[in-house]
Amino acid sequence: ETEERIRWRRAKIKEKRLMFWQEYVEDIRSCFFTVGEPFFEPDVLMRLRELATPPISYMRLARIWHEPDTDSNAVYVIAVDPGQGKITSSVATVWRLDLENFGKIRHEATLAGLYDSVSFAPMVMELGRYYHDAKIIPEANGHGLAFCAEVKNYGNLYYRTHVISGISSKEIGWLTTGPARIGATGTKIYMLSELQSLLPIIDTQDLDLINELSQVKYAGQQIVYPGSGDYLMSAAIMAATRGALVGSTAGGYIGSAGWGPKW
């Protein structure tokens, strides 16, 4: 009976592809799919879902898929989407960026939960020190302002960098601006587009992130994602900033306007 169920499941996945998880709910997160054209490539999402595994270990409350490497050239960053703590989660994802020349950007670990920004900050700094003083890249909007204030004395922080010129400011964190709409000015559509283009080389085994990526759809010119987008935005912060962190600058927005003085 078990083998028959496995064969049935595989046949249905082959038939319905990404829509399988909408029509045949397997867990509380994967039920939140919307009807529409996927923003992220379905074949890539399918591959990531098939390769997803439980974490191999934990560091306090952080789930770890890859322990810190002893290689002194390893480049680690922690992209942080601070939440409100009661309704929205705070999510910090650890990424290794120096593997991009080998065709992948690897997701190392995730720390997430209903933590307010002030409580979350020391947890993220501890995780950063665990990953060889990884650079922390917090979102500097809303709840992120309190988070930035709490981590200001951490020794390795991201300072806002213009995506075209590469010039760094004295402001901590990534500023998300504008709507998630094709052709919009601001940084939100830029960061989502960067994540979209990077997805084929992203190596993640975190099913929570994969499920949120699977929710993102086109609704005309608008990019929509029902439910939570905390894991999604954490990954998008990494995608938007990684060019400045590995010695190159993104060029996709040359000629665009509307970034404003705060970038």
GROMACS .gro file of C-alpha atoms in nm:
model
  263
    1GLU     CA    1   0.000   0.000   0.000
    2THR     CA    2   0.285   0.239   0.083
    3GLU     CA    3   0.452   0.183  -0.255
    4GLU     CA    4   0.122   0.244  -0.435
    5ARG     CA    5   0.077   0.574  -0.249
    6ILE     CA    6   0.430   0.682  -0.338
    7ARG     CA    7   0.371   0.598  -0.706
    8TRP     CA    8   0.039   0.788  -0.701
    9ARG     CA    9   0.206   1.092  -0.542
   10ARG     CA   10   0.489   1.097  -0.795
   11ALA     CA   11   0.245   1.063  -1.084
   12LYS     CA   12   0.034   1.353  -0.952
   13ILE     CA   13   0.339   1.576  -0.904
   14LYS     CA   14   0.445   1.503  -1.262
   15GLU     CA   15   0.093   1.580  -1.384
   16LYS     CA   16   0.015   1.893  -1.181
   17ARG     CA   17   0.367   2.019  -1.112
   18LEU     CA   18   0.367   2.319  -0.876
   19MET     CA   19  -0.012   2.309  -0.839
   20PHE     CA   20   0.013   1.972  -0.661
   21TRP     CA   21   0.080   2.146  -0.329
   22GLN     CA   22  -0.225   2.367  -0.373
   23GLU     CA   23  -0.466   2.086  -0.453
   24TYR     CA   24  -0.319   1.822  -0.223
   25VAL     CA   25  -0.227   2.001   0.099
   26GLU     CA   26   0.055   1.832   0.290
   27ASP     CA   27   0.130   2.089   0.560
   28ILE     CA   28   0.001   2.414   0.707
   29ARG     CA   29   0.235   2.635   0.498
   30SER     CA   30   0.208   2.473   0.157
   31CYS     CA   31  -0.170   2.524   0.151
   32PHE     CA   32  -0.126   2.900   0.096
   33PHE     CA   33  -0.081   2.897  -0.280
   34THR     CA   34  -0.258   3.142  -0.506
   35VAL     CA   35  -0.386   3.085  -0.855
   36GLY     CA   36  -0.183   3.274  -1.112
   37GLU     CA   37   0.146   3.281  -1.298
   38PRO     CA   38   0.437   3.200  -1.065
   39PHE     CA   39   0.694   3.477  -1.018
   40PHE     CA   40   0.972   3.227  -0.952
   41GLU     CA   41   1.052   2.949  -1.198
   42PRO     CA   42   0.836   2.643  -1.107
   43ASP     CA   43   1.096   2.390  -1.221
   44VAL     CA   44   1.355   2.545  -0.989
   45LEU     CA   45   1.108   2.546  -0.700
   46MET     CA   46   1.024   2.182  -0.768
   47ARG     CA   47   1.392   2.090  -0.760
   48LEU     CA   48   1.446   2.279  -0.435
   49ARG     CA   49   1.142   2.117  -0.276
   50GLU     CA   50   1.260   1.769  -0.370
   51LEU     CA   51   1.602   1.838  -0.217
   52ALA     CA   52   1.473   1.998   0.104
   53THR     CA   53   1.587   1.823   0.422
   54PRO     CA   54   1.565   1.881   0.797
   55PRO     CA   55   1.853   2.079   0.951
   56ILE     CA   56   2.161   1.879   1.047
   57SER     CA   57   2.206   2.063   1.378
   58TYR     CA   58   2.103   2.361   1.588
   59MET     CA   59   2.286   2.658   1.735
   60ARG     CA   60   2.060   2.775   2.016
   61LEU     CA   61   1.733   2.822   1.824
   62ALA     CA   62   1.889   2.855   1.478
   63ARG     CA   63   1.839   2.568   1.234
   64ILE     CA   64   2.165   2.478   1.061
   65TRP     CA   65   2.209   2.298   0.730
   66HIS     CA   66   2.580   2.377   0.686
   67GLU     CA   67   2.816   2.434   0.977
   68PRO     CA   68   3.071   2.721   0.950
   69ASP     CA   69   3.362   2.633   0.723
   70THR     CA   70   3.718   2.659   0.848
   71ASP     CA   71   3.815   2.818   0.514
   72SER     CA   72   3.934   3.170   0.594
   73ASN     CA   73   3.805   3.290   0.254
   74ALA     CA   74   3.446   3.193   0.328
   75VAL     CA   75   3.209   3.494   0.300
   76TYR     CA   76   2.908   3.475   0.530
   77VAL     CA   77   2.622   3.724   0.555
   78ILE     CA   78   2.304   3.728   0.761
   79ALA     CA   79   2.004   3.894   0.596
   80VAL     CA   80   1.752   4.004   0.858
   81ASP     CA   81   1.383   4.089   0.821
   82PRO     CA   82   1.287   4.207   1.172
   83GLY     CA   83   0.923   4.152   1.264
   84GLN     CA   84   0.675   4.285   1.513
   85GLY     CA   85   0.698   3.973   1.728
   86LYS     CA   86   0.328   3.909   1.792
   87ILE     CA   87   0.186   3.881   1.441
   88THR     CA   88   0.485   3.897   1.207
   89SER     CA   89   0.794   3.681   1.254
   90SER     CA   90   1.153   3.797   1.264
   91VAL     CA   91   1.367   3.600   1.018
   92ALA     CA   92   1.746   3.589   0.980
   93THR     CA   93   1.896   3.374   0.704
   94VAL     CA   94   2.269   3.294   0.682
   95TRP     CA   95   2.421   3.277   0.333
   96ARG     CA   96   2.762   3.184   0.197
   97LEU     CA   97   2.846   3.410  -0.098
   98ASP     CA   98   3.197   3.307  -0.201
   99LEU     CA   99   3.062   2.994  -0.373
  100GLU     CA  100   2.893   3.198  -0.648
  101ASN     CA  101   3.196   3.145  -0.875
  102PHE     CA  102   3.120   2.774  -0.842
  103GLY     CA  103   2.760   2.824  -0.950
  104LYS     CA  104   2.575   2.851  -0.623
  105ILE     CA  105   2.479   3.077  -0.336
  106ARG     CA  106   2.429   2.853  -0.036
  107HIS     CA  107   2.176   2.899   0.242
  108GLU     CA  108   2.353   2.790   0.560
  109ALA     CA  109   2.111   2.847   0.848
  110THR     CA  110   1.785   3.012   0.956
  111LEU     CA  111   1.683   3.178   1.282
  112ALA     CA  112   1.314   3.267   1.291
  113GLY     CA  113   1.025   3.312   1.529
  114LEU     CA  114   0.784   3.556   1.689
  115TYR     CA  115   1.058   3.772   1.837
  116ASP     CA  116   1.044   4.149   1.869
  117SER     CA  117   1.336   4.343   1.724
  118VAL     CA  118   1.504   4.417   2.056
  119SER     CA  119   1.494   4.052   2.168
  120PHE     CA  120   1.599   3.928   1.824
  121ALA     CA  121   1.910   4.145   1.795
  122PRO     CA  122   2.136   3.962   2.048
  123MET     CA  123   2.028   3.628   1.902
  124VAL     CA  124   2.132   3.737   1.553
  125MET     CA  125   2.463   3.878   1.677
  126GLU     CA  126   2.541   3.547   1.849
  127LEU     CA  127   2.461   3.365   1.524
  128GLY     CA  128   2.684   3.610   1.338
  129ARG     CA  129   2.977   3.540   1.568
  130TYR     CA  130   2.918   3.166   1.521
  131TYR     CA  131   2.959   3.214   1.145
  132HIS     CA  132   3.299   3.383   1.178
  133ASP     CA  133   3.161   3.734   1.244
  134ALA     CA  134   2.928   3.724   0.944
  135LYS     CA  135   2.816   4.059   0.806
  136ILE     CA  136   2.466   4.142   0.932
  137ILE     CA  137   2.234   4.307   0.677
  138PRO     CA  138   1.915   4.422   0.852
  139GLU     CA  139   1.616   4.580   0.685
  140ALA     CA  140   1.605   4.938   0.809
  141ASN     CA  141   1.229   4.992   0.779
  142GLY     CA  142   0.971   4.995   1.057
  143HIS     CA  143   1.066   4.737   1.317
  144GLY     CA  144   1.412   4.725   1.161
  145LEU     CA  145   1.495   5.068   1.302
  146ALA     CA  146   1.489   4.931   1.656
  147PHE     CA  147   1.692   4.629   1.544
  148CYS     CA  148   1.956   4.851   1.381
  149ALA     CA  149   1.988   5.050   1.702
  150GLU     CA  150   2.047   4.731   1.900
  151VAL     CA  151   2.319   4.593   1.670
  152LYS     CA  152   2.504   4.921   1.602
  153ASN     CA  153   2.809   4.809   1.802
  154TYR     CA  154   2.841   4.473   1.623
  155GLY     CA  155   3.173   4.468   1.441
  156ASN     CA  156   3.055   4.371   1.090
  157LEU     CA  157   2.746   4.552   0.963
  158TYR     CA  158   2.614   4.636   0.617
  159TYR     CA  159   2.601   5.009   0.552
  160ARG     CA  160   2.356   5.123   0.289
  161THR     CA  161   2.521   5.106  -0.051
  162HIS     CA  162   2.389   5.258  -0.372
  163VAL     CA  163   2.313   4.971  -0.611
  164ILE     CA  164   2.448   5.160  -0.915
  165SER     CA  165   2.747   5.358  -0.788
  166GLY     CA  166   2.849   5.120  -0.510
  167ILE     CA  167   2.903   5.416  -0.277
  168SER     CA  168   2.844   5.328   0.089
  169SER     CA  169   2.667   5.561   0.332
  170LYS     CA  170   2.678   5.581   0.711
  171GLU     CA  171   2.328   5.436   0.747
  172ILE     CA  172   2.296   5.080   0.879
  173GLY     CA  173   2.081   4.838   0.683
  174TRP     CA  174   1.887   4.793   0.364
  175LEU     CA  175   1.597   5.033   0.299
  176THR     CA  176   1.296   4.877   0.125
  177THR     CA  177   1.093   5.131  -0.072
  178GLY     CA  178   0.816   5.141  -0.329
  179PRO     CA  179   0.554   4.886  -0.435
  180ALA     CA  180   0.608   4.533  -0.563
  181ARG     CA  181   0.499   4.622  -0.916
  182ILE     CA  182   0.665   4.574  -1.252
  183GLY     CA  183   0.810   4.905  -1.368
  184ALA     CA  184   0.785   5.067  -1.025
  185THR     CA  185   1.063   5.283  -0.885
  186GLY     CA  186   1.201   5.201  -0.545
  187THR     CA  187   1.394   4.907  -0.409
  188LYS     CA  188   1.128   4.641  -0.342
  189ILE     CA  189   1.080   4.541  -0.705
  190TYR     CA  190   1.457   4.551  -0.751
  191MET     CA  191   1.524   4.311  -0.464
  192LEU     CA  192   1.251   4.070  -0.575
  193SER     CA  193   1.381   4.078  -0.934
  194GLU     CA  194   1.735   4.013  -0.813
  195LEU     CA  195   1.615   3.713  -0.614
  196GLN     CA  196   1.423   3.590  -0.918
  197SER     CA  197   1.735   3.603  -1.134
  198LEU     CA  198   1.951   3.435  -0.866
  199LEU     CA  199   1.711   3.153  -0.784
  200PRO     CA  200   1.863   2.900  -1.030
  201ILE     CA  201   2.194   2.912  -0.838
  202ILE     CA  202   2.047   2.933  -0.488
  203ASP     CA  203   2.099   2.622  -0.279
  204THR     CA  204   1.848   2.610   0.006
  205GLN     CA  205   1.702   2.317   0.194
  206ASP     CA  206   1.474   2.530   0.412
  207LEU     CA  207   1.117   2.427   0.332
  208ASP     CA  208   0.979   2.739   0.503
  209LEU     CA  209   1.164   2.959   0.254
  210ILE     CA  210   1.074   2.737  -0.041
  211ASN     CA  211   0.705   2.749   0.053
  212GLU     CA  212   0.708   3.130   0.066
  213LEU     CA  213   0.887   3.148  -0.270
  214SER     CA  214   0.615   2.924  -0.411
  215GLN     CA  215   0.342   3.166  -0.302
  216VAL     CA  216   0.469   3.459  -0.508
  217LYS     CA  217   0.260   3.525  -0.822
  218TYR     CA  218   0.201   3.781  -1.091
  219ALA     CA  219  -0.134   3.960  -1.063
  220GLY     CA  220  -0.116   4.174  -1.375
  221GLN     CA  221   0.175   4.411  -1.314
  222GLN     CA  222   0.161   4.353  -0.939
  223ILE     CA  223   0.368   4.093  -0.753
  224VAL     CA  224   0.160   3.936  -0.476
  225TYR     CA  225   0.224   3.686  -0.198
  226PRO     CA  226  -0.053   3.592   0.047
  227GLY     CA  227   0.020   3.526   0.410
  228SER     CA  228   0.368   3.578   0.548
  229GLY     CA  229   0.660   3.703   0.339
  230ASP     CA  230   0.924   3.717   0.612
  231TYR     CA  231   1.148   3.439   0.479
  232LEU     CA  232   1.101   3.572   0.125
  233MET     CA  233   1.208   3.925   0.219
  234SER     CA  234   1.509   3.801   0.414
  235ALA     CA  235   1.630   3.616   0.103
  236ALA     CA  236   1.550   3.918  -0.115
  237ILE     CA  237   1.764   4.143   0.108
  238MET     CA  238   2.056   3.908   0.049
  239ALA     CA  239   1.993   3.911  -0.327
  240ALA     CA  240   1.979   4.290  -0.342
  241THR     CA  241   2.299   4.350  -0.145
  242ARG     CA  242   2.523   4.062  -0.244
  243GLY     CA  243   2.686   4.251  -0.535
  244ALA     CA  244   2.834   4.511  -0.301
  245LEU     CA  245   2.947   4.240  -0.061
  246VAL     CA  246   3.146   4.029  -0.306
  247GLY     CA  247   3.316   4.319  -0.481
  248SER     CA  248   3.081   4.386  -0.770
  249THR     CA  249   2.787   4.618  -0.818
  250ALA     CA  250   2.451   4.538  -0.968
  251GLY     CA  251   2.387   4.705  -1.302
  252GLY     CA  252   2.028   4.616  -1.376
  253TYR     CA  253   1.887   4.950  -1.267
  254ILE     CA  254   2.120   5.185  -1.454
  255GLY     CA  255   1.915   5.470  -1.600
  256SER     CA  256   1.625   5.426  -1.358
  257ALA     CA  257   1.507   5.702  -1.132
  258GLY     CA  258   1.328   5.729  -0.801
  259TRP     CA  259   1.573   5.582  -0.554
  260GLY     CA  260   1.581   5.904  -0.355
  261PRO     CA  261   1.859   6.037  -0.134
  262LYS     CA  262   1.828   5.751   0.113
  263TRP     CA  263   1.863   5.483  -0.161
   0.00000   0.00000   0.00000
